Short mmCIF file of C-alpha atoms and ligand atoms in Angstrom, two decimals:
data_model
loop_
_atom_site.label_atom_id
_atom_site.label_comp_id
_atom_site.label_asym_id
_atom_site.label_seq_id
_atom_site.Cartn_x
_atom_site.Cartn_y
_atom_site.Cartn_z
CA MET A 1 6.22 -27.60 60.45
CA ASN A 2 5.87 -28.35 56.74
CA ILE A 3 2.72 -27.18 54.98
CA LEU A 4 1.70 -28.52 51.59
CA HIS A 5 -0.71 -26.07 49.98
CA ILE A 6 -2.76 -27.35 47.03
CA ASP A 7 -5.15 -25.32 44.86
CA ALA A 8 -7.53 -26.89 42.35
CA SER A 9 -9.97 -24.21 41.15
CA ILE A 10 -10.13 -23.48 37.42
CA LEU A 11 -11.13 -19.90 38.28
CA GLY A 12 -8.12 -17.72 39.00
CA ALA A 13 -8.72 -14.46 40.85
CA GLN A 14 -12.49 -15.14 41.08
CA SER A 15 -11.96 -18.35 43.01
CA ILE A 16 -13.32 -18.60 46.53
CA THR A 17 -11.29 -21.68 47.45
CA ARG A 18 -8.02 -20.08 46.37
CA ASP A 19 -8.79 -17.20 48.69
CA LEU A 20 -9.82 -19.52 51.54
CA SER A 21 -6.85 -21.90 51.21
CA ALA A 22 -4.48 -18.90 51.27
CA ALA A 23 -6.23 -17.60 54.41
CA ILE A 24 -5.78 -21.00 56.08
CA VAL A 25 -2.07 -21.06 55.27
CA GLN A 26 -1.73 -17.50 56.56
CA GLN A 27 -3.50 -18.49 59.77
CA LEU A 28 -1.18 -21.48 60.24
CA GLN A 29 1.85 -19.30 59.60
CA ALA A 30 0.67 -16.82 62.23
CA THR A 31 0.92 -19.51 64.90
CA HIS A 32 3.95 -21.26 63.32
CA PRO A 33 6.15 -18.49 61.91
CA ASP A 34 8.87 -21.00 61.04
CA ALA A 35 6.49 -23.10 58.91
CA ARG A 36 7.78 -24.02 55.46
CA VAL A 37 5.21 -23.94 52.67
CA VAL A 38 5.31 -25.93 49.44
CA TYR A 39 2.69 -24.68 47.00
CA ARG A 40 1.23 -26.73 44.17
CA ASP A 41 -1.40 -25.48 41.76
CA VAL A 42 -2.80 -28.59 40.06
CA VAL A 43 -4.57 -26.46 37.45
CA GLN A 44 -1.59 -24.35 36.38
CA GLN A 45 0.74 -27.34 36.65
CA GLU A 46 -1.69 -29.96 35.42
CA ILE A 47 -0.91 -33.54 36.38
CA ARG A 48 -1.66 -36.08 33.65
CA HIS A 49 -4.33 -38.66 34.24
CA LEU A 50 -3.02 -42.15 34.90
CA THR A 51 -2.26 -44.40 31.96
CA ALA A 52 -1.09 -47.99 32.31
CA ALA A 53 2.46 -46.79 31.60
CA ILE A 54 2.31 -43.97 34.15
CA ALA A 55 0.71 -46.17 36.82
CA GLY A 56 3.33 -48.82 35.98
CA GLY A 57 5.86 -46.66 37.82
CA PHE A 58 4.29 -47.57 41.16
CA ARG A 59 1.92 -50.48 40.64
CA PRO A 60 1.63 -53.53 38.37
CA SER A 61 -0.17 -52.40 35.22
CA GLY A 62 0.97 -54.83 32.54
CA VAL A 63 3.45 -52.29 31.15
CA SER A 64 7.12 -52.62 32.01
CA THR A 65 9.06 -50.77 29.32
CA PHE A 66 8.89 -47.04 29.59
CA ASP A 67 9.87 -44.32 27.14
CA ALA A 68 11.62 -41.13 28.24
CA ALA A 69 8.37 -39.16 28.60
CA THR A 70 6.88 -41.87 30.83
CA GLN A 71 10.02 -41.95 32.95
CA GLN A 72 9.54 -38.23 33.54
CA GLU A 73 5.99 -38.96 34.68
CA HIS A 74 7.38 -41.55 37.10
CA GLN A 75 9.73 -38.89 38.47
CA LEU A 76 6.77 -36.56 38.91
CA SER A 77 4.83 -39.29 40.77
CA GLU A 78 7.81 -39.66 43.09
CA LEU A 79 8.11 -35.89 43.62
CA LEU A 80 4.39 -35.59 44.43
CA LEU A 81 4.64 -38.49 46.86
CA GLN A 82 7.69 -37.02 48.58
CA GLU A 83 6.05 -33.58 48.87
CA PHE A 84 3.05 -35.26 50.46
CA MET A 85 5.04 -37.49 52.83
CA ALA A 86 7.26 -34.58 53.94
CA SER A 87 4.26 -32.47 54.94
CA ASP A 88 2.75 -32.17 58.41
CA VAL A 89 -0.30 -30.21 57.31
CA ILE A 90 -1.94 -30.40 53.89
CA VAL A 91 -4.20 -27.49 52.95
CA VAL A 92 -6.40 -28.24 49.96
CA GLY A 93 -8.48 -25.60 48.19
CA THR A 94 -11.07 -27.45 46.15
CA PRO A 95 -14.30 -26.41 44.47
CA MET A 96 -17.16 -28.87 44.21
CA TYR A 97 -17.47 -29.85 40.55
CA ASN A 98 -20.34 -32.12 39.63
CA PHE A 99 -20.79 -33.19 43.24
CA SER A 100 -17.17 -34.24 43.72
CA VAL A 101 -13.64 -32.88 43.27
CA PRO A 102 -12.12 -31.33 40.13
CA THR A 103 -10.48 -33.88 37.86
CA GLN A 104 -7.19 -32.02 38.37
CA LEU A 105 -7.31 -32.79 42.09
CA LYS A 106 -8.23 -36.43 41.43
CA ALA A 107 -5.15 -36.71 39.18
CA TRP A 108 -3.00 -35.56 42.14
CA LEU A 109 -4.65 -38.01 44.54
CA ASP A 110 -4.16 -40.83 42.01
CA ARG A 111 -0.38 -40.33 42.22
CA LEU A 112 -0.40 -40.57 46.02
CA ALA A 113 -2.12 -43.91 46.61
CA GLN A 114 0.92 -46.16 46.35
CA ALA A 115 1.03 -49.57 48.04
CA GLY A 116 4.09 -49.91 50.23
CA ARG A 117 4.54 -46.12 50.40
CA THR A 118 1.32 -44.47 51.61
CA PHE A 119 -0.61 -47.63 52.51
CA GLN A 120 0.03 -51.33 52.70
CA TYR A 121 -1.99 -54.48 52.46
CA THR A 122 -1.84 -56.64 55.59
CA GLU A 123 -3.63 -59.73 56.85
CA ARG A 124 -5.95 -57.34 58.65
CA GLY A 125 -6.70 -55.47 55.45
CA PRO A 126 -5.19 -52.22 54.12
CA VAL A 127 -3.35 -50.02 56.62
CA GLY A 128 -2.45 -46.38 56.02
CA LEU A 129 1.22 -45.36 56.25
CA ALA A 130 0.77 -41.58 56.20
CA GLY A 131 -0.71 -41.15 59.68
CA GLY A 132 0.02 -38.18 61.93
CA LYS A 133 -0.72 -35.56 59.32
CA ARG A 134 -3.49 -33.00 59.41
CA VAL A 135 -5.59 -32.17 56.35
CA ILE A 136 -7.62 -28.96 56.08
CA VAL A 137 -9.91 -28.73 53.06
CA ALA A 138 -11.37 -25.41 51.92
CA SER A 139 -14.37 -26.23 49.75
CA ALA A 140 -16.76 -23.97 47.87
CA ARG A 141 -19.96 -25.08 46.25
CA GLY A 142 -22.72 -23.32 44.34
CA GLY A 143 -25.50 -24.90 46.38
CA PHE A 144 -26.06 -26.22 49.89
CA TYR A 145 -25.03 -29.71 50.92
CA ALA A 146 -24.05 -29.51 54.59
CA GLU A 147 -27.71 -30.10 55.37
CA GLY A 148 -30.97 -30.27 53.45
CA PRO A 149 -32.25 -32.23 50.45
CA LEU A 150 -28.94 -32.19 48.53
CA ALA A 151 -26.86 -33.56 51.43
CA HIS A 152 -26.75 -37.04 49.89
CA MET A 153 -25.22 -35.59 46.70
CA ASP A 154 -22.05 -34.35 48.38
CA PHE A 155 -19.57 -36.94 47.13
CA GLN A 156 -16.68 -34.59 47.77
CA GLU A 157 -16.43 -34.57 51.54
CA GLY A 158 -17.03 -38.31 52.06
CA TYR A 159 -14.62 -39.13 49.26
CA LEU A 160 -11.80 -36.97 50.63
CA ARG A 161 -12.33 -38.26 54.18
CA ALA A 162 -12.25 -41.84 52.91
CA PHE A 163 -9.22 -41.27 50.68
CA PHE A 164 -7.07 -39.62 53.35
CA GLY A 165 -8.39 -42.09 55.94
CA PHE A 166 -7.22 -44.93 53.69
CA LEU A 167 -3.74 -43.42 53.84
CA GLY A 168 -3.98 -43.30 57.65
CA ILE A 169 -4.98 -39.65 58.07
CA ASP A 170 -7.99 -39.25 60.34
CA ASP A 171 -7.55 -35.58 61.12
CA VAL A 172 -9.43 -34.12 58.13
CA GLN A 173 -11.26 -30.82 58.65
CA PHE A 174 -13.54 -29.05 56.19
CA VAL A 175 -14.13 -25.32 55.83
CA ARG A 176 -17.10 -24.78 53.51
CA ALA A 177 -18.37 -21.78 51.60
CA GLU A 178 -21.81 -22.85 50.46
CA GLY A 179 -24.26 -21.02 48.21
CA ALA A 180 -21.53 -19.63 45.95
CA SER A 181 -23.84 -19.62 42.90
CA LYS A 182 -26.70 -17.87 44.70
CA ALA A 183 -27.37 -14.13 45.04
CA ALA A 184 -24.43 -11.93 46.04
CA GLU A 185 -25.47 -11.61 49.68
CA ILE A 186 -25.89 -15.38 50.05
CA ARG A 187 -22.51 -15.99 48.40
CA GLN A 188 -20.90 -13.39 50.69
CA ALA A 189 -22.53 -14.95 53.77
CA GLY A 190 -21.09 -18.35 52.79
CA ILE A 191 -17.62 -16.86 52.40
CA ALA A 192 -17.93 -14.98 55.71
CA LYS A 193 -18.95 -18.18 57.50
CA ALA A 194 -15.92 -19.99 56.05
CA LYS A 195 -13.60 -17.10 57.03
CA SER A 196 -14.88 -17.18 60.57
CA ALA A 197 -14.31 -20.96 60.72
CA ILE A 198 -10.73 -20.34 59.56
CA ALA A 199 -10.18 -17.80 62.33
CA SER A 200 -10.90 -20.49 64.91
CA LEU A 201 -8.90 -23.30 63.32
C1 FMN B 301 -17.44 -27.22 36.17
C2 FMN B 301 -18.21 -26.80 37.38
C3 FMN B 301 -19.00 -27.73 38.04
C4 FMN B 301 -19.71 -27.36 39.19
N1 FMN B 301 -20.44 -28.29 39.85
C5 FMN B 301 -21.11 -27.93 40.97
C6 FMN B 301 -21.88 -28.89 41.71
O1 FMN B 301 -21.93 -30.07 41.40
N2 FMN B 301 -22.56 -28.45 42.79
C7 FMN B 301 -22.51 -27.15 43.23
O2 FMN B 301 -23.14 -26.83 44.21
N3 FMN B 301 -21.77 -26.24 42.56
C8 FMN B 301 -21.09 -26.60 41.45
N4 FMN B 301 -20.33 -25.66 40.78
C9 FMN B 301 -20.18 -24.32 41.36
C10 FMN B 301 -18.86 -24.22 42.14
O3 FMN B 301 -18.74 -25.22 43.13
C11 FMN B 301 -18.74 -22.85 42.79
O4 FMN B 301 -18.75 -21.87 41.76
C12 FMN B 301 -17.50 -22.68 43.63
O5 FMN B 301 -17.43 -21.36 44.08
C13 FMN B 301 -16.24 -23.01 42.84
O6 FMN B 301 -15.09 -22.82 43.66
P1 FMN B 301 -14.06 -21.65 43.31
O7 FMN B 301 -14.81 -20.36 43.55
O8 FMN B 301 -12.91 -21.82 44.21
O9 FMN B 301 -13.67 -21.80 41.86
C14 FMN B 301 -19.63 -26.03 39.65
C15 FMN B 301 -18.82 -25.09 38.97
C16 FMN B 301 -18.12 -25.47 37.84
C17 FMN B 301 -17.24 -24.47 37.15
#
């Protein structure tokens, strides 16, 4: 089994999602001792936002001559795609930032949506080509969105489900630590709830 482990929190040792994503990988390794893990920290190894030249490596963008730096970006796009396609399980540690995902995680996702590689257009509409994988997302958020008045402002979970679904991945599970910006006991209760969800993954 190949595990792709992604972290996207800008907070290092203080990060809840870094802790949770590591716990998920550990849990998977306990049941699959032969699992191979590829780790990618999209904050420490920041992925550039798309430009027309960078996107031109995998989709028509009006740019067709590429300098050496852009060619390196195209190689990175290919590496990210291959890491993703080679994985059986993708574990993503992502905070909620401004109701969605960190821009660093979006930059990674933007390199993966490639027509003819991870999805294709057909007469029946777009079809995902990355099916059969499992995605486990560890999310932390300062407030509460799973239920209550802010539920409609969670653009993270729906977005990630839709994105991976577009690539053909329907098995997307979320482990949430909510209330991370509240009082210490509320924060700790959110983390404990997430840890207990991980134990029964
Ligand atoms: C830039 C930034 C934006 C944030 N936006 C939100 C938000 O929209 N909603 C929310 O509930 N919490 C928000 N938070 C709080 C984080 O989601 C929370 O601190 C979480 O624990 C971050 O994950 P981490 O501990 O893995 O870094 C934000 C935090 C930062 C630093």
